[in-house]
PDB file of C-alpha atoms in Angstrom:
ATOM      1  CA  MET A   1      -5.330  -4.337 -22.167  1.00 55.00           C
ATOM      2  CA  SER A   2      -2.943  -6.848 -23.575  1.00 64.00           C
ATOM      3  CA  LYS A   3       0.364  -7.631 -21.684  1.00 75.00           C
ATOM      4  CA  ASN A   4       2.592  -4.859 -24.070  1.00 78.00           C
ATOM      5  CA  THR A   5       0.389  -2.383 -22.420  1.00 80.00           C
ATOM      6  CA  PRO A   6       2.011   0.171 -20.815  1.00 78.00           C
ATOM      7  CA  LEU A   7       0.169   1.690 -17.356  1.00 75.00           C
ATOM      8  CA  PRO A   8      -0.924   5.385 -17.626  1.00 83.00           C
ATOM      9  CA  GLY A   9       0.604   7.602 -16.060  1.00 77.00           C
ATOM     10  CA  SER A  10      -1.410   8.575 -13.259  1.00 86.00           C
ATOM     11  CA  TYR A  11      -1.932   4.662 -12.106  1.00 88.00           C
ATOM     12  CA  ARG A  12       1.177   4.960 -11.268  1.00 90.00           C
ATOM     13  CA  TRP A  13       1.774   8.216  -9.128  1.00 92.00           C
ATOM     14  CA  LEU A  14      -1.866   6.892  -7.073  1.00 92.00           C
ATOM     15  CA  VAL A  15       0.749   3.519  -5.986  1.00 93.00           C
ATOM     16  CA  ALA A  16       3.253   5.898  -5.751  1.00 94.00           C
ATOM     17  CA  SER A  17       1.282   7.553  -3.755  1.00 95.00           C
ATOM     18  CA  ARG A  18      -0.388   4.581  -1.468  1.00 96.00           C
ATOM     19  CA  SER A  19       3.044   3.312  -1.184  1.00 96.00           C
ATOM     20  CA  VAL A  20       4.774   6.724   0.487  1.00 97.00           C
ATOM     21  CA  ALA A  21       1.354   6.458   2.424  1.00 96.00           C
ATOM     22  CA  ALA A  22       1.822   3.101   3.609  1.00 96.00           C
ATOM     23  CA  ILE A  23       5.742   3.700   4.189  1.00 97.00           C
ATOM     24  CA  PHE A  24       6.125   7.434   5.671  1.00 97.00           C
ATOM     25  CA  GLY A  25       2.338   7.398   6.831  1.00 96.00           C
ATOM     26  CA  GLY A  26       2.392   4.072   8.592  1.00 96.00           C
ATOM     27  CA  TYR A  27       5.569   5.220  10.328  1.00 97.00           C
ATOM     28  CA  LEU A  28       3.866   8.438  11.364  1.00 96.00           C
ATOM     29  CA  LEU A  29       1.098   6.764  12.991  1.00 97.00           C
ATOM     30  CA  ALA A  30       2.976   3.907  14.475  1.00 97.00           C
ATOM     31  CA  ALA A  31       5.154   6.988  16.446  1.00 97.00           C
ATOM     32  CA  ALA A  32       2.525   8.265  17.309  1.00 96.00           C
ATOM     33  CA  TRP A  33       0.314   5.584  18.766  1.00 97.00           C
ATOM     34  CA  ALA A  34       3.743   4.994  20.221  1.00 97.00           C
ATOM     35  CA  ALA A  35       3.906   8.232  22.174  1.00 95.00           C
ATOM     36  CA  CYS A  36       0.758   8.691  22.629  1.00 94.00           C
ATOM     37  CA  MET A  37       0.319   5.036  24.276  1.00 95.00           C
ATOM     38  CA  SER A  38       3.018   5.007  26.206  1.00 95.00           C
ATOM     39  CA  LEU A  39       2.688   8.404  28.518  1.00 93.00           C
ATOM     40  CA  TRP A  40      -1.252   6.879  29.267  1.00 92.00           C
ATOM     41  CA  LEU A  41       0.297   3.750  30.047  1.00 93.00           C
ATOM     42  CA  GLN A  42       2.332   4.981  32.461  1.00 92.00           C
ATOM     43  CA  LYS A  43      -0.969   7.639  33.608  1.00 90.00           C
ATOM     44  CA  THR A  44      -2.884   3.904  34.608  1.00 91.00           C
ATOM     45  CA  GLY A  45       0.617   2.890  36.945  1.00 93.00           C
ATOM     46  CA  MET A  46       2.083   0.425  35.045  1.00 94.00           C
ATOM     47  CA  ALA A  47       6.575   1.094  35.252  1.00 96.00           C
ATOM     48  CA  ARG A  48       7.945   3.182  32.425  1.00 95.00           C
ATOM     49  CA  VAL A  49       9.927   0.583  30.617  1.00 96.00           C
ATOM     50  CA  ASP A  50       7.114  -1.631  30.537  1.00 96.00           C
ATOM     51  CA  ALA A  51       5.164   0.919  28.911  1.00 95.00           C
ATOM     52  CA  VAL A  52       6.892   2.112  26.334  1.00 96.00           C
ATOM     53  CA  SER A  53       8.006  -1.796  25.693  1.00 97.00           C
ATOM     54  CA  THR A  54       4.045  -2.455  25.225  1.00 97.00           C
ATOM     55  CA  ALA A  55       3.362   1.196  23.444  1.00 97.00           C
ATOM     56  CA  THR A  56       6.849   0.292  21.411  1.00 97.00           C
ATOM     57  CA  MET A  57       5.630  -3.835  20.244  1.00 97.00           C
ATOM     58  CA  SER A  58       2.287  -2.569  19.416  1.00 97.00           C
ATOM     59  CA  SER A  59       2.817   0.116  17.037  1.00 97.00           C
ATOM     60  CA  PHE A  60       4.052  -2.466  14.801  1.00 97.00           C
ATOM     61  CA  VAL A  61       1.461  -3.946  14.630  1.00 97.00           C
ATOM     62  CA  VAL A  62      -0.651  -0.442  14.067  1.00 97.00           C
ATOM     63  CA  HIS A  63       1.741  -0.016  11.158  1.00 97.00           C
ATOM     64  CA  LEU A  64       1.470  -2.838   8.956  1.00 97.00           C
ATOM     65  CA  CYS A  65      -2.638  -2.228   8.942  1.00 96.00           C
ATOM     66  CA  ALA A  66      -1.653   1.100   7.929  1.00 96.00           C
ATOM     67  CA  ALA A  67      -0.039  -0.455   4.506  1.00 96.00           C
ATOM     68  CA  ILE A  68      -3.059  -3.145   5.063  1.00 97.00           C
ATOM     69  CA  TRP A  69      -5.537  -0.519   5.265  1.00 95.00           C
ATOM     70  CA  VAL A  70      -3.435   2.140   2.507  1.00 96.00           C
ATOM     71  CA  PHE A  71      -4.051  -0.264   0.137  1.00 95.00           C
ATOM     72  CA  ALA A  72      -8.053  -2.317   1.265  1.00 96.00           C
ATOM     73  CA  VAL A  73      -9.502   1.311   0.463  1.00 96.00           C
ATOM     74  CA  ALA A  74     -10.918   2.722  -3.094  1.00 93.00           C
ATOM     75  CA  SER A  75      -9.591   5.588  -2.889  1.00 93.00           C
ATOM     76  CA  THR A  76      -5.836   7.920  -2.587  1.00 93.00           C
ATOM     77  CA  ARG A  77      -7.453  10.645  -0.504  1.00 95.00           C
ATOM     78  CA  ARG A  78      -9.590   8.951   1.763  1.00 95.00           C
ATOM     79  CA  ALA A  79      -6.256   5.964   2.255  1.00 95.00           C
ATOM     80  CA  TRP A  80      -4.006   9.236   2.684  1.00 96.00           C
ATOM     81  CA  ALA A  81      -7.324  10.563   5.778  1.00 96.00           C
ATOM     82  CA  GLY A  82      -7.217   7.413   6.669  1.00 95.00           C
ATOM     83  CA  ILE A  83      -3.099   7.731   8.041  1.00 96.00           C
ATOM     84  CA  VAL A  84      -3.402  11.240   8.673  1.00 96.00           C
ATOM     85  CA  LEU A  85      -6.336  12.035  10.983  1.00 97.00           C
ATOM     86  CA  PRO A  86      -5.878   9.546  13.116  1.00 96.00           C
ATOM     87  CA  ALA A  87      -2.372  10.292  14.062  1.00 96.00           C
ATOM     88  CA  ALA A  88      -2.826  14.344  14.003  1.00 96.00           C
ATOM     89  CA  LEU A  89      -5.365  12.441  17.209  1.00 96.00           C
ATOM     90  CA  LEU A  90      -2.977  10.573  18.756  1.00 95.00           C
ATOM     91  CA  ALA A  91      -0.054  13.184  18.629  1.00 94.00           C
ATOM     92  CA  ALA A  92      -2.056  15.293  20.156  1.00 94.00           C
ATOM     93  CA  LEU A  93      -3.634  12.889  22.760  1.00 92.00           C
ATOM     94  CA  ALA A  94      -0.149  12.184  23.437  1.00 91.00           C
ATOM     95  CA  TRP A  95       0.213  15.773  23.639  1.00 91.00           C
ATOM     96  CA  LEU A  96      -2.228  16.395  26.656  1.00 90.00           C
ATOM     97  CA  ALA A  97      -0.993  13.113  28.165  1.00 85.00           C
ATOM     98  CA  LYS A  98       2.625  15.138  28.613  1.00 84.00           C
ATOM     99  CA  ALA A  99       1.062  18.232  29.408  1.00 84.00           C
ATOM    100  CA  GLY A 100      -1.555  16.539  32.161  1.00 76.00           C
ATOM    101  CA  ALA A 101       1.913  15.100  33.326  1.00 63.00           C
ATOM    102  CA  GLY A 102       3.832  18.526  33.864  1.00 63.00           C
ATOM    103  CA  GLY A 103       5.747  17.953  31.062  1.00 57.00           C
ATOM    104  CA  ALA A 104       7.768  14.776  32.803  1.00 54.00           C
ATOM    105  CA  ALA A 105       6.992  11.548  31.399  1.00 47.00           C
TER     106      ALA A 105
END
């Protein structure tokens, strides 16, 4: 391809899809991580404020790793699966932790 050859539309859509996965999917994964970790850290005996702070700070690293993952994998489908499936698992674990605590977490 020369410098003046425009990129195909399909390529642009794949890059846009990965960008959405990195930004919004990464946020979803980081939020699920923070919710799950804060509840599980409280169950280990950590004070609530410390558990929430620790989980929130570590969620920034999770969001960063999710963004790197999305652009590092070979296919867009695998990128989305690598974001959505762990987010769903973490959300389910957070729900289980909250249900196990009687809803008062």
